[in-house]
Amino acid sequence: AGSLLAGTGLRKAYGPTTALDGAEFSVHPGEIVALMGPSGSGKSTLLHCLAGIVRPDAGFVGYDGQDLTGMSDAERSALRRTDFGFVFQFGQLVPELTCVENVALPLRLSGVRRRAAEDRALEWLERLKVEDVRTRRPGEISGGQQQRVAVARALVTRPRVIFADEPTGALDSLNGELVMDLLSDAARKAHAAVVLVTHDVRVAAYSDREVVVRDGRATDMAGAI
Ligand code: ADP
Ligand code: ADP
């Protein structure tokens, strides 16, 4: 009880490859859960099913009393926009927009006026120490700077669930810590649920719970102790 997002009996195959084989998962508000496990074990597929990006072949995803798996594509994308934030390793920034416009975009899409949206975007660029690239386009800045801009864009809407796939992958240690501190603040102060995929034990150290994914099944390490 009390979980904000939960998946049960999740199955997903890509042709002959079974990516998920009955995975179970849940996360509470304010909790950070790290999905760990070998490459190809199903971590990203699980993350994508929970986020409503990939539709599982079987099983259910529940979010805040709603059945995500039963929703139409339009309903799920509307929910993703209002309630979820995404930090992916190759954070798909819009190449034609400047960094501040990229971060302001999710606010603009939810009806915030340009001036207010860009003011808030700039605050997040400052928190991530990339305010100096605000008028540049993604193609003109480094991979690490792009990743921090993508983190700003994911957090600017104060999402209730944050999905992060290798959120520090392109960063040096100092910026990795900065990003993880901001994700921690989102959980501790704003009670966001954070689901992250990582191979890095320093990133996993920020989590409340580690879930190991193996052969398409998820095992909570707390349950194994
Ligand atoms: P992980 O994130 O743990 O590395 P993935 O969830 O990416 O694992 O992948 C699980 C399995 O599903 C792998 O065998 C992978 O090759 C396969 N897979 C994932 N996505 C696709 C896809 N879009 N098309 C085909 N196979 C895929
Ligand atoms: P390497 O020497 O292997 O390049 P780095 O120290 O540059 O290692 O960091 C590798 C990865 O680990 C980066 O993604 C970085 O952001 C992340 N990282 C390093 N230290 C921390 C930390 N204390 N907390 C969170 N992430 C970290």
Coordinates of C-alpha atoms in Angstrom, one line a residue, residues 8-121:
T8 CA 2.9 -6.5 -11.9
G9 CA 3.5 -9.6 -14.1
L10 CA 5.2 -7.5 -16.8
R11 CA 6.1 -9.4 -19.9
K12 CA 7.6 -8.1 -23.1
A13 CA 9.2 -10.0 -26.0
Y14 CA 11.0 -8.6 -29.0
G15 CA 10.6 -11.4 -31.6
P16 CA 12.4 -14.4 -30.1
T17 CA 14.0 -12.3 -27.3
T18 CA 12.2 -12.2 -24.0
A19 CA 13.1 -8.8 -22.4
L20 CA 10.7 -9.0 -19.5
D21 CA 9.5 -12.3 -18.0
G22 CA 7.0 -11.5 -15.3
A23 CA 8.7 -8.5 -13.6
E24 CA 7.3 -6.9 -10.4
F25 CA 8.1 -3.4 -9.3
S26 CA 6.8 -0.6 -7.1
V27 CA 8.0 2.7 -5.8
H28 CA 6.6 5.1 -3.2
P29 CA 6.5 8.9 -3.3
G30 CA 9.8 10.3 -2.0
E31 CA 11.6 7.0 -2.7
I32 CA 14.6 6.5 -5.0
V33 CA 14.9 3.0 -6.5
A34 CA 17.9 1.9 -8.5
L35 CA 17.5 -0.8 -11.1
M36 CA 20.8 -2.7 -11.3
G37 CA 21.8 -5.9 -13.2
P38 CA 23.8 -7.1 -16.2
S39 CA 23.5 -5.5 -19.7
G40 CA 20.5 -7.0 -21.6
S41 CA 18.7 -8.1 -18.4
G42 CA 15.7 -5.9 -19.1
K43 CA 16.3 -2.8 -17.0
S44 CA 15.5 -0.3 -19.8
T45 CA 12.5 -2.2 -21.0
L46 CA 11.1 -2.3 -17.4
L47 CA 11.7 1.5 -17.1
H48 CA 10.0 2.1 -20.4
C49 CA 7.0 -0.1 -19.5
L50 CA 6.6 1.7 -16.1
A51 CA 6.9 5.1 -17.9
G52 CA 4.2 4.1 -20.5
I53 CA 6.6 4.4 -23.4
V54 CA 6.6 0.7 -24.1
R55 CA 3.3 -1.3 -23.9
P56 CA 3.9 -4.7 -22.2
D57 CA 2.6 -7.9 -23.8
A58 CA 1.1 -8.9 -20.5
G59 CA 0.8 -7.5 -17.0
F60 CA -0.3 -4.1 -15.6
V61 CA 1.2 -0.8 -14.7
G62 CA -0.8 1.2 -12.1
Y63 CA 0.0 4.9 -11.4
D64 CA -1.8 6.9 -8.8
G65 CA -5.0 4.8 -8.9
Q66 CA -5.0 4.7 -12.7
D67 CA -4.4 1.8 -15.1
L68 CA -1.6 3.0 -17.3
T69 CA -1.7 -0.2 -19.5
G70 CA -5.4 0.4 -20.2
M71 CA -5.0 4.0 -21.4
S72 CA -4.9 5.1 -25.1
D73 CA -1.6 6.4 -26.5
A74 CA -3.0 10.0 -26.3
E75 CA -3.9 9.6 -22.6
R76 CA -0.5 8.1 -21.8
S77 CA 1.4 10.9 -23.5
A78 CA -0.7 13.5 -21.8
L79 CA 0.1 11.9 -18.4
R80 CA 3.8 11.6 -19.3
R81 CA 3.9 15.3 -20.0
T82 CA 2.1 16.4 -16.8
D83 CA 3.4 13.9 -14.2
F84 CA 6.6 12.3 -15.4
G85 CA 10.1 13.6 -16.0
F86 CA 12.7 11.8 -18.1
V87 CA 16.5 11.8 -18.0
F88 CA 18.0 9.6 -20.6
Q89 CA 21.6 9.2 -21.4
F90 CA 21.2 10.6 -24.9
G91 CA 18.8 13.3 -23.6
Q92 CA 16.8 14.1 -26.7
L93 CA 17.1 17.9 -26.7
V94 CA 15.4 19.7 -29.6
P95 CA 18.4 20.7 -31.9
E96 CA 16.7 23.8 -33.3
L97 CA 16.0 25.4 -29.9
T98 CA 18.4 27.1 -27.6
C99 CA 19.1 25.5 -24.2
V100 CA 16.8 27.9 -22.3
E101 CA 14.0 27.2 -24.9
N102 CA 14.6 23.5 -24.5
V103 CA 14.2 23.6 -20.7
A104 CA 11.2 26.0 -21.0
L105 CA 9.5 23.7 -23.6
P106 CA 7.6 21.4 -21.2
L107 CA 6.3 24.5 -19.4
R108 CA 5.2 26.1 -22.6
L109 CA 3.4 22.9 -23.6
S110 CA 1.4 23.1 -20.4
G111 CA 0.4 26.7 -21.1
V112 CA 2.9 28.7 -19.1
R113 CA 3.7 32.1 -20.8
R114 CA 7.1 32.5 -22.5
R115 CA 8.6 35.0 -20.0
A116 CA 7.6 33.0 -16.9
A117 CA 8.6 29.7 -18.5
E118 CA 12.1 31.0 -19.5
D119 CA 12.6 32.6 -16.1
R120 CA 12.0 29.2 -14.4
A121 CA 14.1 27.4 -17.1

